[in-house]
Short mmCIF file of C-alpha atoms in Angstrom, two decimals:
data_model
loop_
_atom_site.label_atom_id
_atom_site.label_comp_id
_atom_site.label_asym_id
_atom_site.label_seq_id
_atom_site.Cartn_x
_atom_site.Cartn_y
_atom_site.Cartn_z
CA MET W 1 136.12 74.93 319.25
CA SER W 2 139.10 77.14 318.91
CA LYS W 3 138.20 79.22 315.92
CA LYS W 4 136.88 82.51 314.53
CA LYS W 5 139.43 84.13 312.29
CA TYR W 6 137.87 87.05 310.48
CA GLY W 7 139.10 90.36 309.14
CA PHE W 8 138.35 93.59 307.24
CA THR W 9 140.15 96.34 305.35
CA MET W 10 139.10 99.73 303.99
CA ILE W 11 137.39 99.01 300.71
CA SER W 12 138.21 100.91 297.56
CA VAL W 13 135.88 103.48 296.03
CA LEU W 14 135.37 101.30 292.96
CA LEU W 15 134.35 98.30 295.02
CA ALA W 16 132.06 100.42 297.16
CA LEU W 17 130.30 101.61 294.04
CA ALA W 18 130.06 98.05 292.75
CA LEU W 19 128.23 97.01 295.90
CA VAL W 20 125.26 99.17 294.98
CA ALA W 21 124.28 96.56 292.42
CA VAL W 22 122.61 93.33 293.45
CA GLY W 23 125.07 90.39 293.39
CA CYS W 24 125.42 88.41 290.19
CA THR W 25 123.54 85.18 289.75
CA PRO W 26 125.78 82.24 290.72
CA LYS W 27 126.99 79.88 288.03
CA GLN W 28 125.13 76.65 288.75
CA GLU W 29 124.82 73.13 287.44
CA SER W 30 121.26 72.87 288.70
CA GLY W 31 120.02 71.77 285.29
CA SER W 32 122.46 68.87 285.08
CA SER W 33 122.14 65.36 286.47
CA GLU W 34 125.10 66.06 288.73
CA GLY W 35 123.31 68.63 290.85
CA SER W 36 124.64 72.04 291.87
CA VAL W 37 127.87 73.47 293.25
CA PHE W 38 128.19 75.54 296.43
CA ARG W 39 131.21 77.84 296.74
CA MET W 40 132.45 79.52 299.93
CA ASN W 41 135.70 80.81 301.41
CA LEU W 42 137.90 79.35 304.16
CA ALA W 43 140.34 82.28 304.35
CA THR W 44 143.23 79.91 305.19
CA GLU W 45 144.56 76.40 304.71
CA PRO W 46 143.04 73.95 307.22
CA PRO W 47 145.74 72.84 309.69
CA SER W 48 144.34 69.28 309.67
CA LEU W 49 141.57 67.15 308.17
CA ASP W 50 142.14 64.34 310.68
CA PRO W 51 139.12 64.23 313.05
CA ALA W 52 141.42 63.47 315.98
CA GLN W 53 143.57 66.53 315.26
CA VAL W 54 140.93 69.13 314.37
CA GLN W 55 140.84 72.01 316.85
CA ASP W 56 139.77 74.96 314.71
CA GLN W 57 136.67 76.02 312.81
CA VAL W 58 138.33 76.16 309.39
CA SER W 59 139.30 72.49 309.54
CA ALA W 60 135.98 71.48 311.09
CA THR W 61 134.01 73.17 308.30
CA VAL W 62 135.57 70.81 305.77
CA VAL W 63 135.69 67.73 308.02
CA ASN W 64 131.98 68.06 308.86
CA GLY W 65 131.21 67.39 305.19
CA LEU W 66 133.69 64.52 304.87
CA PHE W 67 132.84 62.57 308.01
CA GLU W 68 129.78 61.69 310.07
CA GLY W 69 129.38 60.40 313.61
CA LEU W 70 126.86 58.19 315.33
CA THR W 71 124.45 61.14 315.46
CA ARG W 72 124.10 64.49 313.71
CA LYS W 73 122.22 67.72 314.42
CA ASP W 74 119.33 68.94 312.28
CA GLU W 75 118.48 72.57 311.51
CA LYS W 76 116.65 72.90 314.83
CA GLY W 77 119.71 71.69 316.71
CA ASP W 78 118.04 68.39 317.64
CA VAL W 79 119.98 65.14 317.75
CA VAL W 80 118.97 62.73 314.97
CA PRO W 81 120.29 59.28 314.00
CA ALA W 82 123.25 59.20 311.62
CA VAL W 83 125.66 56.26 311.33
CA ALA W 84 123.85 54.81 314.33
CA LYS W 85 120.28 54.02 313.30
CA GLU W 86 119.20 53.61 316.94
CA TRP W 87 120.51 53.34 320.48
CA LYS W 88 119.57 52.17 323.94
CA ILE W 89 120.49 53.85 327.23
CA SER W 90 120.70 51.87 330.48
CA ASP W 91 118.45 52.82 333.39
CA ASP W 92 121.38 54.37 335.27
CA GLY W 93 122.29 56.50 332.21
CA LYS W 94 125.85 55.17 332.08
CA THR W 95 125.77 52.59 329.29
CA TYR W 96 124.90 53.39 325.67
CA THR W 97 124.45 50.68 323.07
CA PHE W 98 124.50 51.96 319.49
CA THR W 99 123.34 49.97 316.46
CA ILE W 100 125.34 50.80 313.32
CA ARG W 101 123.39 51.07 310.06
CA ASP W 102 123.72 48.11 307.68
CA ASP W 103 124.20 50.44 304.71
CA ALA W 104 126.88 52.71 306.23
CA LYS W 105 129.94 52.70 303.95
CA TRP W 106 133.26 54.44 303.53
CA SER W 107 133.94 56.44 300.39
CA ASN W 108 135.95 53.48 299.01
CA GLY W 109 132.98 51.12 299.48
CA ASP W 110 134.13 49.36 302.66
CA PRO W 111 131.47 48.95 305.36
CA VAL W 112 131.58 51.31 308.35
CA THR W 113 131.72 49.11 311.45
CA ALA W 114 131.46 49.53 315.20
CA GLY W 115 135.15 48.64 315.26
CA ASP W 116 135.94 51.77 313.23
CA PHE W 117 134.47 53.90 316.01
CA GLU W 118 136.25 51.96 318.76
CA TYR W 119 139.54 52.32 316.93
CA ALA W 120 139.03 56.05 316.19
CA TRP W 121 138.17 56.96 319.78
CA LYS W 122 141.07 54.99 321.26
CA ARG W 123 143.36 56.48 318.63
CA ALA W 124 142.33 59.99 319.70
CA LEU W 125 143.10 59.01 323.30
CA ASP W 126 146.52 57.59 322.43
CA PRO W 127 149.08 59.81 324.21
CA ASN W 128 151.61 58.87 321.53
CA LEU W 129 149.40 59.79 318.57
CA LYS W 130 151.35 61.20 315.61
CA PRO W 131 151.99 63.87 314.52
CA ALA W 132 150.70 65.19 317.86
CA ALA W 133 148.47 64.16 320.74
CA SER W 134 144.83 65.10 320.21
CA ALA W 135 143.98 68.46 321.80
CA TYR W 136 140.41 67.23 322.12
CA ALA W 137 141.20 63.95 323.88
CA TYR W 138 139.68 65.35 327.07
CA GLN W 139 136.25 65.35 325.43
CA LEU W 140 136.41 61.55 325.60
CA TYR W 141 137.00 61.56 329.36
CA TYR W 142 133.31 60.92 329.92
CA ILE W 143 134.10 57.33 328.93
CA LYS W 144 135.24 54.85 331.57
CA ASN W 145 139.05 54.70 331.88
CA ALA W 146 139.56 57.16 329.00
CA GLU W 147 141.34 59.76 331.11
CA ALA W 148 143.60 57.24 332.84
CA TYR W 149 144.68 55.80 329.49
CA ASN W 150 145.23 59.20 327.86
CA THR W 151 147.17 60.74 330.74
CA GLY W 152 149.02 57.62 331.87
CA THR W 153 148.26 58.42 335.51
CA ASP W 154 147.54 54.73 336.07
CA GLY W 155 150.09 52.71 334.16
CA SER W 156 147.97 49.59 334.43
CA VAL W 157 145.18 51.10 332.29
CA LYS W 158 145.58 50.26 328.61
CA ALA W 159 143.56 50.96 325.47
CA ASP W 160 141.63 47.71 325.94
CA ASP W 161 140.39 49.00 329.31
CA VAL W 162 138.68 52.06 327.81
CA GLY W 163 134.90 51.72 328.01
CA VAL W 164 134.15 51.55 324.29
CA LYS W 165 133.75 48.11 322.73
CA ALA W 166 132.63 46.80 319.37
CA ILE W 167 130.44 43.87 320.38
CA ASP W 168 130.15 42.99 316.70
CA ASP W 169 130.32 44.90 313.41
CA HIS W 170 126.97 46.56 314.06
CA THR W 171 126.95 47.01 317.84
CA LEU W 172 128.99 49.58 319.78
CA GLN W 173 128.78 49.66 323.57
CA VAL W 174 129.97 52.69 325.52
CA GLU W 175 130.37 52.83 329.31
CA LEU W 176 130.44 56.28 330.95
CA ASN W 177 131.78 57.33 334.32
CA SER W 178 128.59 59.22 335.14
CA PRO W 179 125.28 60.04 333.45
CA THR W 180 125.96 62.73 330.83
CA PRO W 181 122.80 64.51 329.60
CA TYR W 182 124.43 65.83 326.42
CA PHE W 183 126.32 62.67 325.43
CA LEU W 184 124.22 61.99 322.33
CA GLY W 185 124.94 65.54 321.14
CA LEU W 186 128.65 64.92 321.60
CA MET W 187 128.43 62.02 319.15
CA SER W 188 128.07 64.54 316.31
CA PHE W 189 131.37 66.25 317.20
CA THR W 190 134.57 65.78 315.18
CA VAL W 191 136.72 63.88 317.72
CA PHE W 192 133.98 61.21 317.88
CA TYR W 193 134.00 60.60 314.13
CA PRO W 194 135.19 57.18 312.91
CA VAL W 195 138.35 56.73 310.87
CA HIS W 196 139.11 54.03 308.31
CA LYS W 197 141.37 51.13 309.29
CA SER W 198 143.88 52.13 306.57
CA VAL W 199 145.13 55.03 308.73
CA LYS W 200 146.99 52.53 310.93
CA GLU W 201 149.72 52.20 308.31
CA ASN W 202 149.84 55.86 307.22
CA GLU W 203 150.27 58.71 309.69
CA GLN W 204 149.95 61.24 306.83
CA TRP W 205 146.67 59.80 305.51
CA ALA W 206 144.71 63.03 306.04
CA THR W 207 147.07 65.16 303.93
CA ASP W 208 146.57 63.41 300.59
CA VAL W 209 143.47 63.14 298.40
CA SER W 210 144.39 59.57 297.42
CA THR W 211 144.49 58.28 301.02
CA LEU W 212 141.78 60.36 302.73
CA VAL W 213 138.94 57.84 303.05
CA SER W 214 135.80 59.32 304.63
CA ASN W 215 132.26 58.27 305.51
CA GLY W 216 130.26 61.50 305.26
CA PRO W 217 128.00 63.03 302.60
CA PHE W 218 131.06 64.15 300.63
CA LYS W 219 134.51 62.87 299.76
CA ILE W 220 137.59 64.92 298.98
CA SER W 221 138.18 65.23 295.23
CA GLU W 222 140.78 67.98 294.83
CA TRP W 223 143.18 69.77 297.16
CA LYS W 224 145.34 72.59 295.88
CA LYS W 225 147.37 73.42 298.96
CA ASN W 226 146.95 77.03 300.13
CA ASN W 227 144.58 77.64 297.23
CA SER W 228 141.37 75.59 297.32
CA ILE W 229 139.70 72.36 298.41
CA THR W 230 136.91 70.61 296.53
CA ILE W 231 134.71 67.93 298.05
CA ALA W 232 132.33 65.92 295.87
CA LYS W 233 129.16 63.99 296.61
CA ASN W 234 129.95 60.58 298.13
CA ASP W 235 127.85 58.02 296.24
CA ASN W 236 128.59 55.45 298.96
CA TYR W 237 126.92 57.59 301.63
CA TYR W 238 123.88 55.76 303.03
CA ALA W 239 121.61 58.78 302.50
CA LYS W 240 123.03 59.84 299.14
CA ASP W 241 119.53 60.64 297.84
CA GLU W 242 119.32 63.43 300.44
CA ILE W 243 122.53 65.04 299.16
CA LYS W 244 121.66 67.40 296.31
CA LEU W 245 124.94 69.30 295.92
CA SER W 246 127.39 67.68 293.54
CA LYS W 247 130.34 69.63 294.95
CA VAL W 248 131.37 72.11 297.60
CA VAL W 249 134.34 74.26 296.61
CA PHE W 250 136.32 76.08 299.32
CA SER W 251 138.49 78.99 298.22
CA GLU W 252 141.35 80.11 300.45
CA VAL W 253 141.49 83.89 300.28
CA ASN W 254 142.59 85.79 303.38
CA ASP W 255 141.34 89.22 302.37
CA SER W 256 137.81 90.40 303.06
CA ASN W 257 137.71 92.81 300.13
CA THR W 258 138.69 90.07 297.71
CA GLU W 259 136.17 87.69 299.25
CA LEU W 260 133.34 90.17 298.87
CA SER W 261 134.42 91.00 295.34
CA MET W 262 134.34 87.30 294.47
CA TYR W 263 130.83 87.08 295.87
CA GLN W 264 129.67 90.13 293.92
CA THR W 265 131.10 88.81 290.64
CA GLY W 266 129.57 85.36 291.09
CA GLU W 267 132.75 83.45 291.98
CA LEU W 268 131.38 82.67 295.46
CA ASP W 269 127.86 81.74 296.50
CA TYR W 270 128.52 82.53 300.15
CA ALA W 271 130.65 85.17 301.86
CA GLY W 272 131.38 85.95 305.49
CA MET W 273 131.44 84.05 308.74
CA PRO W 274 132.15 81.51 310.06
CA THR W 275 135.33 81.08 307.98
CA GLY W 276 135.54 84.36 306.12
CA LEU W 277 134.48 87.97 306.49
CA ILE W 278 132.53 90.76 304.85
CA PRO W 279 134.16 94.21 305.34
CA ASN W 280 132.16 95.67 308.22
CA GLU W 281 132.24 99.23 306.95
CA GLN W 282 130.02 97.98 304.12
CA PHE W 283 127.29 96.55 306.36
CA PRO W 284 124.88 99.49 305.95
CA THR W 285 125.22 99.49 302.15
CA LEU W 286 124.84 95.74 301.87
CA LYS W 287 121.87 95.67 304.21
CA GLN W 288 120.13 98.36 302.16
CA ASN W 289 120.91 97.05 298.68
CA ASN W 290 120.96 93.28 299.29
CA PRO W 291 118.38 92.76 302.06
CA ASP W 292 117.55 89.21 300.96
CA GLU W 293 121.19 88.14 300.93
CA PHE W 294 122.73 89.99 303.87
CA LYS W 295 122.22 88.16 307.18
CA ILE W 296 123.11 88.81 310.83
CA GLN W 297 122.34 86.30 313.57
CA GLY W 298 123.61 85.62 317.08
CA SER W 299 125.90 82.68 317.73
CA ALA W 300 127.00 80.87 320.86
CA SER W 301 130.65 81.89 320.57
CA ILE W 302 133.05 84.21 322.36
CA TYR W 303 136.00 86.40 321.34
CA TYR W 304 138.63 86.89 324.03
CA TYR W 305 142.29 87.44 324.82
CA LEU W 306 144.39 84.81 326.57
CA PHE W 307 147.08 85.67 329.09
CA ASN W 308 150.09 83.40 329.38
CA THR W 309 149.79 82.91 333.13
CA THR W 310 153.18 81.17 333.25
CA GLN W 311 154.96 84.26 331.89
CA LYS W 312 155.92 87.28 334.00
CA PRO W 313 154.32 89.69 334.68
CA TYR W 314 151.14 88.00 333.39
CA ASP W 315 151.37 85.45 336.17
CA ASN W 316 150.23 88.28 338.44
CA GLU W 317 146.45 88.22 338.84
CA LYS W 318 146.16 91.95 339.59
CA ILE W 319 147.98 92.89 336.40
CA ARG W 320 145.66 90.67 334.36
CA GLN W 321 142.64 92.15 336.10
CA ALA W 322 143.87 95.68 335.40
CA LEU W 323 144.31 95.02 331.69
CA SER W 324 140.85 93.47 331.46
CA MET W 325 139.10 96.28 333.34
CA ALA W 326 140.75 99.11 331.38
CA ILE W 327 139.06 98.59 328.02
CA SER W 328 135.61 99.54 326.74
CA ARG W 329 133.93 96.54 325.19
CA GLN W 330 130.96 98.60 324.06
CA ASP W 331 133.26 100.91 322.10
CA ILE W 332 134.83 97.89 320.41
CA VAL W 333 131.52 96.39 319.25
CA ASP W 334 130.08 99.80 318.30
CA ASN W 335 133.09 101.23 316.48
CA VAL W 336 135.28 98.32 315.39
CA THR W 337 133.30 95.11 314.84
CA LYS W 338 129.90 96.77 314.09
CA GLY W 339 128.07 93.45 313.60
CA GLY W 340 125.67 93.31 316.53
CA GLN W 341 128.13 91.66 318.90
CA ILE W 342 127.47 91.79 322.67
CA PRO W 343 130.11 92.89 325.23
CA ALA W 344 131.30 89.84 327.20
CA TYR W 345 132.12 89.62 330.90
CA GLY W 346 131.92 85.83 331.16
CA ILE W 347 132.95 82.87 329.02
CA VAL W 348 129.56 81.25 328.30
CA PRO W 349 127.67 83.19 325.59
CA PRO W 350 123.92 83.62 325.25
CA GLY W 351 122.19 80.80 323.38
CA ILE W 352 123.37 77.93 325.60
CA LYS W 353 120.81 75.93 327.57
CA GLY W 354 120.79 76.27 331.33
CA GLU W 355 118.63 74.52 333.90
CA LYS W 356 115.28 75.82 332.66
CA ASP W 357 116.18 78.86 330.55
CA ASP W 358 119.19 80.27 328.76
CA TYR W 359 122.27 79.79 331.00
CA ARG W 360 123.36 83.39 330.57
CA THR W 361 119.91 84.59 331.68
CA GLU W 362 120.03 82.38 334.76
CA HIS W 363 123.62 83.38 335.57
CA PRO W 364 124.24 86.96 334.32
CA ASP W 365 127.87 87.73 333.52
CA SER W 366 127.45 91.19 335.09
CA ALA W 367 128.06 89.46 338.43
CA TYR W 368 131.68 88.62 337.55
CA PHE W 369 133.31 92.03 337.03
CA LYS W 370 132.83 95.51 335.61
CA GLU W 371 135.04 97.86 333.64
CA ASP W 372 136.60 100.48 335.94
CA VAL W 373 139.61 102.50 334.82
CA GLU W 374 140.41 103.93 338.25
CA GLN W 375 140.33 100.52 339.90
CA ALA W 376 142.41 99.16 337.01
CA LYS W 377 145.07 101.81 337.68
CA ALA W 378 145.17 100.86 341.35
CA LEU W 379 145.37 97.12 340.58
CA LEU W 380 148.15 97.69 338.06
CA ALA W 381 150.17 99.69 340.58
CA GLU W 382 149.71 96.97 343.21
CA GLY W 383 150.59 94.21 340.78
CA LEU W 384 153.74 95.96 339.55
CA LYS W 385 154.86 96.54 343.14
CA GLU W 386 154.38 92.85 343.91
CA GLU W 387 156.51 92.02 340.89
CA GLY W 388 159.22 94.50 341.85
CA LEU W 389 158.59 96.59 338.76
CA THR W 390 158.37 100.36 338.47
CA ALA W 391 156.61 100.28 335.10
CA MET W 392 154.68 97.82 332.99
CA PRO W 393 156.81 96.21 330.25
CA THR W 394 155.55 96.58 326.68
CA VAL W 395 152.55 94.30 326.25
CA LYS W 396 153.04 91.98 323.28
CA VAL W 397 149.75 90.93 321.65
CA THR W 398 149.73 88.30 318.90
CA TYR W 399 146.87 87.35 316.59
CA ASN W 400 146.40 85.26 313.47
CA THR W 401 146.67 87.13 310.19
CA ASN W 402 143.42 88.97 309.74
CA GLU W 403 142.48 92.62 309.46
CA LEU W 404 139.69 92.56 312.04
CA HIS W 405 141.94 90.99 314.67
CA GLN W 406 144.44 93.72 313.90
CA ALA W 407 141.83 96.46 314.25
CA ILE W 408 140.68 95.06 317.61
CA ALA W 409 144.26 94.76 318.85
CA GLU W 410 145.03 98.33 317.84
CA ALA W 411 141.86 99.62 319.53
CA ILE W 412 142.72 97.80 322.75
CA ALA W 413 146.32 99.03 322.58
CA GLU W 414 145.03 102.59 322.36
CA MET W 415 142.76 102.06 325.37
CA TRP W 416 145.60 100.59 327.42
CA SER W 417 147.80 103.51 326.46
CA LYS W 418 145.17 106.12 327.30
CA ASN W 419 143.86 104.53 330.50
CA LEU W 420 146.96 102.85 331.94
CA GLY W 421 149.86 104.61 330.21
CA ILE W 422 151.36 101.38 328.89
CA LYS W 423 152.79 100.53 325.49
CA THR W 424 151.57 97.65 323.34
CA GLU W 425 153.22 95.84 320.46
CA VAL W 426 150.83 93.99 318.15
CA SER W 427 151.96 91.32 315.68
CA LYS W 428 150.30 88.89 313.30
CA GLN W 429 151.15 85.27 312.56
CA GLU W 430 150.00 82.78 309.94
CA TRP W 431 147.15 80.59 311.28
CA GLY W 432 149.10 77.34 311.66
CA VAL W 433 152.10 79.07 313.22
CA PHE W 434 149.83 81.06 315.54
CA LEU W 435 148.04 77.90 316.75
CA ASP W 436 151.34 76.12 317.36
CA ASN W 437 152.76 79.06 319.33
CA ARG W 438 149.60 79.38 321.38
CA ASN W 439 149.47 75.64 322.07
CA HIS W 440 153.04 75.76 323.37
CA LEU W 441 152.55 78.95 325.44
CA ASN W 442 154.92 80.85 323.19
CA TYR W 443 153.22 84.23 323.66
CA ASP W 444 152.41 86.93 326.23
CA VAL W 445 148.85 87.93 325.25
CA ALA W 446 147.07 86.23 322.36
CA ARG W 447 143.76 86.45 320.56
CA GLY W 448 141.31 83.60 321.17
CA GLY W 449 137.86 82.53 320.08
CA TRP W 450 135.65 79.63 321.07
CA GLY W 451 132.35 78.31 319.81
CA ALA W 452 130.13 75.66 321.36
CA ASP W 453 130.84 72.04 320.49
CA TYR W 454 127.52 71.02 322.06
CA ASP W 455 124.60 72.78 323.70
CA ASP W 456 125.71 72.86 327.34
CA PRO W 457 127.81 75.37 329.35
CA MET W 458 130.40 72.65 329.92
CA THR W 459 131.66 73.12 326.36
CA PHE W 460 133.07 76.48 327.54
CA ILE W 461 133.73 75.65 331.20
CA ASP W 462 135.98 72.59 330.82
CA LEU W 463 138.00 74.41 328.17
CA PHE W 464 140.07 75.95 330.98
CA SER W 465 140.48 72.87 333.16
CA SER W 466 144.02 71.70 333.79
CA LYS W 467 143.19 68.57 331.77
CA SER W 468 142.05 70.38 328.64
CA GLY W 469 144.31 70.11 325.61
CA ASN W 470 142.80 73.39 324.42
CA ASN W 471 143.68 75.33 327.57
CA ASN W 472 146.43 77.54 326.16
CA THR W 473 146.75 79.85 329.17
CA GLY W 474 148.75 77.84 331.70
CA PHE W 475 145.87 78.44 334.13
CA ALA W 476 145.42 75.55 336.57
CA ASN W 477 143.21 75.79 339.64
CA LYS W 478 142.24 72.84 341.86
CA GLN W 479 138.98 74.43 343.00
CA TYR W 480 138.07 75.02 339.35
CA ASP W 481 138.85 71.41 338.42
CA ASP W 482 136.88 70.14 341.43
CA LEU W 483 133.81 72.13 340.37
CA ILE W 484 134.05 70.65 336.87
CA LYS W 485 134.34 67.19 338.38
CA GLU W 486 131.26 67.92 340.47
CA ALA W 487 129.30 68.98 337.39
CA TYR W 488 130.49 65.90 335.50
CA SER W 489 129.37 63.54 338.24
CA THR W 490 125.70 64.45 338.51
CA ALA W 491 122.67 64.50 336.24
CA ASP W 492 120.95 67.04 338.51
CA GLN W 493 120.77 70.08 336.25
CA ALA W 494 120.42 72.58 339.11
CA LYS W 495 123.58 71.27 340.79
CA ARG W 496 125.43 71.11 337.48
CA MET W 497 124.62 74.71 336.56
CA GLU W 498 125.52 76.02 340.00
CA ALA W 499 128.89 74.25 339.93
CA MET W 500 129.66 75.57 336.44
CA SER W 501 128.66 79.12 337.39
CA LYS W 502 131.06 78.99 340.35
CA ALA W 503 133.79 77.69 338.06
CA GLU W 504 133.13 80.45 335.54
CA SER W 505 133.44 83.07 338.27
CA ILE W 506 136.90 81.68 339.11
CA VAL W 507 138.40 81.73 335.61
CA VAL W 508 136.88 85.15 334.88
CA GLY W 509 137.65 86.54 338.35
CA THR W 510 141.31 85.61 338.12
CA ARG W 511 141.27 86.88 334.52
CA ALA W 512 143.15 83.94 333.02
CA ILE W 513 141.37 85.24 329.94
CA MET W 514 139.99 88.64 329.04
CA PRO W 515 136.45 88.29 327.63
CA ILE W 516 135.77 90.87 324.91
CA TYR W 517 132.51 90.08 323.11
CA TYR W 518 130.01 87.39 322.21
CA TYR W 519 129.94 86.80 318.48
CA SER W 520 127.28 87.41 315.93
CA THR W 521 127.47 85.73 312.52
CA VAL W 522 127.40 88.06 309.52
CA TYR W 523 127.20 86.53 306.06
CA MET W 524 125.72 86.72 302.57
CA ILE W 525 124.24 83.87 300.57
CA LYS W 526 122.99 83.87 296.98
CA PRO W 527 119.26 83.58 296.31
CA GLY W 528 118.15 80.07 295.40
CA PHE W 529 120.21 78.17 297.93
CA LYS W 530 118.08 76.22 300.37
CA GLY W 531 118.85 73.94 303.30
CA ILE W 532 122.18 75.65 304.05
CA PHE W 533 122.09 77.15 307.52
CA ILE W 534 124.10 78.64 310.36
CA ASP W 535 123.44 76.69 313.55
CA TYR W 536 123.08 78.03 317.09
CA LYS W 537 126.84 78.01 317.63
CA GLY W 538 127.68 79.87 314.42
CA ASP W 539 128.83 76.91 312.31
CA ILE W 540 127.70 76.44 308.72
CA ASP W 541 125.90 73.23 307.69
CA TYR W 542 125.83 72.74 303.92
CA ASN W 543 125.44 68.94 303.83
CA ARG W 544 121.80 68.81 302.81
CA GLY W 545 121.74 72.07 300.93
CA TYR W 546 120.51 72.47 297.38
CA TYR W 547 119.97 75.09 294.69
CA GLU W 548 116.50 75.89 293.48
CA ALA W 549 116.32 78.14 290.44
CA LYS W 550 113.52 80.69 290.43
#
């Protein structure tokens, strides 16, 4: 999912001294009948709380508490029943029949039906969806006739022809184009969440507390725009007895120093990634003085730069290759990010399943390219000559407002200046504006980040297909698309992995993007909180968390 917006600034002497002390005990309601409150930071206003429109981690972090799909993932990353209490898969692996729980309800008390899922999925596929077409519609293309309906390539295919049908209120039947080994895992992803029938009459339903009806462990209770969001326990949730938190409160503070200060003074119970940041120059101090609270773990996510391949001179492959080869990723992770990140030369991070082992182990990214300043100089000269240019125009890099993105951009600009003799202009944009500009290819070079939506390399590979609504590069390659189609069409894991590796080598080889590093997740959490975890892809799951006083 398009995400990862973190930052840092130089912390003041007073705050640095304050960090020596162990963090204050959080203010809890653990002794009350209402349960306890969990407080964390989003760093920005979510662009959307509509499951069909979510395309960023900030929005998904809230939506994952408000809604629930047919399945969910437990702490081990295993698929477990959710709104669907059971399912059957046909012998050919192409038809799934889900049985909806009898006690599944919306936050307003209405029953959750199979028809709610059918409607939600077809709504996400609607090419005329308002306020905008779903960027994640392509994730539904596994379903029979979904792509034809969404793209309009076959005018005879209508919504009724899409292979998802509510047989009755409790039975949902889904027909796939091909066997899809990870389909059950996909059912826990945002675009597959149901939506309430009331949204048909209200395109703005997801922007107002009074009209946002949800079916997850929590319901929205307060929304102070650009300030905070509060979600409260949903007493109509079928497993309400498993939900121990009475509320989750999301602050919206886009400053890492302020976020850490709020954590240290007891205003936050959690600080850092995936939707905030701890100032990285404080890592050593925090690790020494708060060893039980300070955490670093790997996550299946990647930080990269996108090139607008429709914009000159970035439509020239050699120029893109030169820019990508002329930086030192190790210097960036050692001296700028400092959080245990790993230099990236591919697009699929460690931690994603391959055929028999980790995909990245089976297909090392060292095979795709290496940093080489001298070769970069030669490629730049060749590319400029092909473009009829005598010098490289100023490179314009944009990123969403965040101090860490700025520090990375400035470090890369310095490397490009030193190694290639080119000038770089860096500029920041507010998150919503940045996403809109990137979606509409209104940029030259832009910051990007992506985390796994499910545990398979395809979650990174099909991101750059010509059919992907999240492909913000303009890159389109028939051979690439054909390899994705090949991987889609078989359940043979060896063939799937080989096809995806070949596809990865194309998008990285042509440098439609510039891989920079694979993420790690750095965060702090107050003692006493249990059941709140960061999953393999770096997302936070607070739904079944609780506070246990010592």
